[in-house]
Tab-separated table of C-alpha atoms in Angstrom:
chain	number	residue	atom	x	y	z
V	1	UNK	CA	5.277	-20.426	-1.577
V	2	UNK	CA	8.046	-20.091	1.004
V	3	UNK	CA	11.582	-21.502	0.745
V	4	UNK	CA	13.005	-24.408	2.673
V	5	UNK	CA	13.457	-22.593	6.018
V	6	UNK	CA	12.172	-24.085	9.261
V	7	UNK	CA	8.415	-23.726	9.317
V	8	UNK	CA	8.036	-23.859	13.094
V	9	UNK	CA	9.549	-20.384	13.475
V	10	UNK	CA	7.099	-17.702	14.504
V	11	UNK	CA	9.609	-14.875	14.819
V	12	UNK	CA	12.371	-13.931	12.380
V	13	UNK	CA	15.883	-14.026	13.765
V	14	UNK	CA	17.922	-10.858	13.517
V	15	UNK	CA	19.499	-11.732	10.172
V	16	UNK	CA	16.156	-12.329	8.483
V	17	UNK	CA	14.271	-9.363	9.860
V	18	UNK	CA	12.823	-6.846	7.404
V	19	UNK	CA	15.341	-4.015	7.295
V	20	UNK	CA	13.792	-0.738	6.154
V	21	UNK	CA	17.160	0.864	5.415
V	22	UNK	CA	18.186	-1.906	3.027
V	23	UNK	CA	14.832	-1.859	1.259
V	24	UNK	CA	14.908	1.910	0.989
V	25	UNK	CA	18.218	1.637	-0.853
V	26	UNK	CA	16.700	-0.906	-3.269
V	27	UNK	CA	13.818	1.436	-3.973
V	28	UNK	CA	16.124	4.432	-4.410
V	29	UNK	CA	18.322	2.683	-6.943
V	30	UNK	CA	15.500	1.394	-9.106
V	31	UNK	CA	13.566	4.656	-9.090
V	32	UNK	CA	16.539	6.861	-9.900
V	33	UNK	CA	17.533	4.544	-12.701
V	34	UNK	CA	14.086	4.485	-14.291
V	35	UNK	CA	12.744	7.951	-13.683
V	36	UNK	CA	15.639	10.348	-14.159
V	37	UNK	CA	14.889	12.558	-17.113
V	38	UNK	CA	11.366	11.228	-17.657
V	39	UNK	CA	8.508	13.632	-18.374
V	40	UNK	CA	4.992	12.863	-17.217
V	41	UNK	CA	3.075	11.368	-20.115
V	42	UNK	CA	-0.253	9.572	-19.573
V	43	UNK	CA	0.379	6.438	-21.604
V	44	UNK	CA	4.004	6.084	-20.685
V	45	UNK	CA	3.373	6.510	-16.981
V	46	UNK	CA	0.716	3.819	-17.008
V	47	UNK	CA	3.261	1.282	-18.264
V	48	UNK	CA	6.075	2.703	-16.220
V	49	UNK	CA	4.293	2.476	-12.897
V	50	UNK	CA	3.501	-1.229	-13.291
V	51	UNK	CA	6.986	-2.135	-14.493
V	52	UNK	CA	8.484	-0.071	-11.698
V	53	UNK	CA	6.379	-1.879	-9.094
V	54	UNK	CA	7.424	-5.264	-10.488
V	55	UNK	CA	11.120	-4.387	-10.648
V	56	UNK	CA	11.139	-3.112	-7.100
V	57	UNK	CA	9.326	-6.223	-5.903
V	58	UNK	CA	11.919	-8.448	-7.620
V	59	UNK	CA	14.804	-6.411	-6.277
V	60	UNK	CA	13.527	-6.652	-2.714
V	61	UNK	CA	12.921	-10.399	-3.068
V	62	UNK	CA	16.566	-10.821	-4.048
V	63	UNK	CA	17.623	-8.965	-0.897
V	64	UNK	CA	16.697	-12.141	0.963
V	65	UNK	CA	13.705	-11.521	3.227
V	66	UNK	CA	12.537	-15.079	2.746
V	67	UNK	CA	9.670	-15.370	5.191
V	68	UNK	CA	8.110	-12.060	4.251
V	69	UNK	CA	5.069	-11.305	2.140
V	70	UNK	CA	5.750	-8.117	0.203
V	71	UNK	CA	3.406	-5.394	-0.975
V	72	UNK	CA	4.802	-2.646	-3.190
V	73	UNK	CA	2.820	0.485	-3.959
V	74	UNK	CA	3.970	3.030	-6.535
V	75	UNK	CA	2.276	6.420	-6.971
V	76	UNK	CA	3.417	8.665	-9.827
V	77	UNK	CA	1.863	12.071	-10.315
V	78	UNK	CA	2.307	15.130	-12.460
V	79	UNK	CA	3.641	18.257	-10.806
V	80	UNK	CA	1.299	21.126	-11.475
V	81	UNK	CA	1.248	22.902	-8.179
V	82	UNK	CA	-1.672	20.923	-6.788
V	83	UNK	CA	-1.758	19.754	-3.180
V	84	UNK	CA	-1.394	16.020	-2.480
V	85	UNK	CA	-1.344	14.085	0.764
V	86	UNK	CA	-0.769	10.372	1.260
V	87	UNK	CA	-1.330	8.470	4.533
V	88	UNK	CA	-1.118	4.880	5.515
V	89	UNK	CA	-1.973	2.824	8.599
V	90	UNK	CA	-1.416	-0.859	9.217
V	91	UNK	CA	-2.960	-3.468	11.418
V	92	UNK	CA	-0.157	-5.991	11.883
V	93	UNK	CA	2.459	-7.401	14.217
V	94	UNK	CA	4.789	-4.542	15.059
V	95	UNK	CA	7.529	-6.909	16.262
V	96	UNK	CA	7.969	-8.578	12.910
V	97	UNK	CA	6.451	-6.333	10.235
V	98	UNK	CA	7.702	-3.074	8.823
V	99	UNK	CA	7.800	-0.839	5.767
V	100	UNK	CA	10.187	1.330	3.755
V	101	UNK	CA	9.380	4.327	1.587
V	102	UNK	CA	11.028	6.780	-0.742
V	103	UNK	CA	9.915	9.932	-2.512
V	104	UNK	CA	11.466	11.066	-5.789
V	105	UNK	CA	10.665	14.548	-7.089
V	106	UNK	CA	11.627	16.192	-10.367
V	107	UNK	CA	10.481	19.317	-12.123
V	108	UNK	CA	7.401	17.789	-13.659
V	109	UNK	CA	6.639	14.642	-11.751
V	110	UNK	CA	6.768	13.110	-8.285
V	111	UNK	CA	6.965	9.449	-7.391
V	112	UNK	CA	6.221	7.826	-4.030
V	113	UNK	CA	7.092	4.184	-3.419
V	114	UNK	CA	6.167	2.214	-0.295
V	115	UNK	CA	7.173	-1.389	0.347
V	116	UNK	CA	5.434	-3.251	3.183
V	117	UNK	CA	6.899	-6.457	4.597
V	118	UNK	CA	4.618	-8.764	6.551
V	119	UNK	CA	6.029	-11.869	8.248
V	120	UNK	CA	4.435	-15.187	7.315
V	121	UNK	CA	4.280	-17.333	10.466
R	1	UNK	CA	-15.527	-33.435	15.626
R	2	UNK	CA	-13.308	-30.938	13.869
R	3	UNK	CA	-14.751	-27.543	13.114
R	4	UNK	CA	-13.708	-26.098	9.807
R	5	UNK	CA	-13.851	-22.392	9.210
R	6	UNK	CA	-16.239	-21.363	6.464
R	7	UNK	CA	-14.345	-20.229	3.390
R	8	UNK	CA	-15.748	-16.772	3.855
R	9	UNK	CA	-13.816	-16.249	7.025
R	10	UNK	CA	-10.376	-16.952	5.704
R	11	UNK	CA	-10.402	-15.252	2.322
R	12	UNK	CA	-10.363	-11.589	1.478
R	13	UNK	CA	-13.879	-10.498	0.471
R	14	UNK	CA	-13.551	-7.549	-1.875
R	15	UNK	CA	-17.165	-6.315	-1.794
R	16	UNK	CA	-17.254	-6.120	1.958
R	17	UNK	CA	-14.021	-4.168	2.133
R	18	UNK	CA	-15.070	-1.873	-0.697
R	19	UNK	CA	-18.217	-1.004	1.208
R	20	UNK	CA	-16.240	-0.178	4.340
R	21	UNK	CA	-13.898	2.085	2.389
R	22	UNK	CA	-16.725	3.973	0.676
R	23	UNK	CA	-18.463	4.587	3.987
R	24	UNK	CA	-15.297	5.879	5.643
R	25	UNK	CA	-14.517	8.251	2.797
R	26	UNK	CA	-18.054	9.609	2.600
R	27	UNK	CA	-18.197	10.167	6.336
R	28	UNK	CA	-14.868	12.035	6.443
R	29	UNK	CA	-14.739	14.167	3.311
R	30	UNK	CA	-18.263	13.726	1.965
R	31	UNK	CA	-19.370	17.259	1.281
R	32	UNK	CA	-16.066	19.108	1.666
R	33	UNK	CA	-13.883	21.200	-0.622
R	34	UNK	CA	-10.122	20.744	-0.739
R	35	UNK	CA	-8.487	22.670	2.096
R	36	UNK	CA	-4.742	22.414	2.479
R	37	UNK	CA	-4.748	22.796	6.231
R	38	UNK	CA	-7.297	20.031	6.741
R	39	UNK	CA	-5.960	17.383	4.390
R	40	UNK	CA	-3.643	15.962	6.997
R	41	UNK	CA	-6.501	15.304	9.341
R	42	UNK	CA	-8.733	13.941	6.578
R	43	UNK	CA	-6.290	11.326	5.348
R	44	UNK	CA	-5.611	10.232	8.911
R	45	UNK	CA	-9.318	9.960	9.673
R	46	UNK	CA	-10.157	7.999	6.536
R	47	UNK	CA	-7.367	5.556	7.158
R	48	UNK	CA	-8.053	5.097	10.852
R	49	UNK	CA	-11.764	4.640	10.336
R	50	UNK	CA	-11.207	2.021	7.619
R	51	UNK	CA	-8.781	0.169	9.812
R	52	UNK	CA	-11.030	0.084	12.851
R	53	UNK	CA	-13.969	-1.188	10.771
R	54	UNK	CA	-11.747	-3.827	9.191
R	55	UNK	CA	-10.424	-5.057	12.505
R	56	UNK	CA	-14.006	-5.319	13.779
R	57	UNK	CA	-14.630	-7.947	11.081
R	58	UNK	CA	-12.634	-10.282	13.276
R	59	UNK	CA	-10.925	-12.147	10.441
R	60	UNK	CA	-7.405	-13.601	10.778
R	61	UNK	CA	-5.857	-10.927	8.571
R	62	UNK	CA	-3.185	-8.261	8.724
R	63	UNK	CA	-4.324	-5.073	6.975
R	64	UNK	CA	-2.506	-2.232	5.228
R	65	UNK	CA	-4.574	0.823	4.303
R	66	UNK	CA	-3.293	3.690	2.133
R	67	UNK	CA	-5.119	6.885	1.261
R	68	UNK	CA	-4.097	9.540	-1.271
R	69	UNK	CA	-6.009	12.807	-1.470
R	70	UNK	CA	-5.202	15.097	-4.384
R	71	UNK	CA	-6.539	18.476	-5.341
R	72	UNK	CA	-8.147	18.668	-8.773
R	73	UNK	CA	-6.230	20.896	-11.105
R	74	UNK	CA	-5.826	18.907	-14.278
R	75	UNK	CA	-2.735	17.023	-13.216
R	76	UNK	CA	-2.501	13.301	-13.741
R	77	UNK	CA	-1.935	10.619	-11.101
R	78	UNK	CA	-1.163	6.942	-11.537
R	79	UNK	CA	-0.914	4.243	-8.857
R	80	UNK	CA	0.369	0.688	-9.291
R	81	UNK	CA	0.860	-2.220	-6.895
R	82	UNK	CA	2.932	-5.378	-7.046
R	83	UNK	CA	2.564	-8.051	-4.383
R	84	UNK	CA	4.361	-11.197	-3.348
R	85	UNK	CA	1.812	-13.182	-1.361
R	86	UNK	CA	-0.528	-16.161	-1.359
R	87	UNK	CA	-3.107	-15.706	-4.102
R	88	UNK	CA	-5.645	-18.056	-2.577
R	89	UNK	CA	-6.061	-16.145	0.682
R	90	UNK	CA	-4.726	-12.623	0.237
R	91	UNK	CA	-6.240	-9.761	-1.695
R	92	UNK	CA	-6.483	-6.055	-2.250
R	93	UNK	CA	-9.192	-3.545	-2.936
R	94	UNK	CA	-8.808	-0.051	-4.386
R	95	UNK	CA	-11.540	2.564	-4.370
R	96	UNK	CA	-11.468	5.795	-6.372
R	97	UNK	CA	-13.667	8.577	-5.097
R	98	UNK	CA	-14.012	12.156	-6.289
R	99	UNK	CA	-15.981	15.314	-5.862
R	100	UNK	CA	-15.728	18.742	-7.501
R	101	UNK	CA	-12.458	19.745	-5.845
R	102	UNK	CA	-10.487	16.628	-5.073
R	103	UNK	CA	-9.723	12.983	-5.770
R	104	UNK	CA	-9.368	10.348	-3.083
R	105	UNK	CA	-7.846	6.926	-3.747
R	106	UNK	CA	-7.927	4.336	-0.958
R	107	UNK	CA	-6.193	0.959	-1.220
R	108	UNK	CA	-6.583	-1.861	1.294
R	109	UNK	CA	-4.325	-4.929	1.305
R	110	UNK	CA	-5.363	-7.959	3.356
R	111	UNK	CA	-2.716	-10.565	4.210
R	112	UNK	CA	-3.818	-13.819	5.802
R	113	UNK	CA	-2.071	-15.033	8.896
């Protein structure tokens, strides 16, 4: 599954560490590209959310976090004045693991994307 | 003699996790109606309870728990996940729960160490 890096490493060096700011940019770009001008439509959003999750996953993989397992979660909802709250907690190694998130809001939909990176020892 | 871990202890067991999630959600928001000023606390409680039960299982896993609580007013919501991991050991479990005034979606990802 992992590339040809040294497998005895149990900590990423500074270059390889999961950088939330970089990942947040990746998310931002993909979401703005795909969701600007889109109206919430049941069928379309079903497709869109899965393709969005896959594109973001591929984009982050290209950013070069080789020893990291990635989990991307995309939540798209219709804006109708309802209240929504999203929380997340993780049980992991705080030295090596991290996450990045972005929220995109338009007049009739909102989209939350979270990418978690977990180091594979 | 070498001791090998039973397969159960190193793979993600969906039924077990699903049960834990359902119990946590019921215990926290079981009979309640959506209240804007309490949602914050509810999501935090659901997530923290799930996580503490999961860590008590004692398996060699890292966990990520997400909870979304949404008021019911006819609006639509869609969630999707994409993961880059090891299919043989890692897994996820999503539970959808609802009552008359709100929806609650909890997702748990388990990543083997």
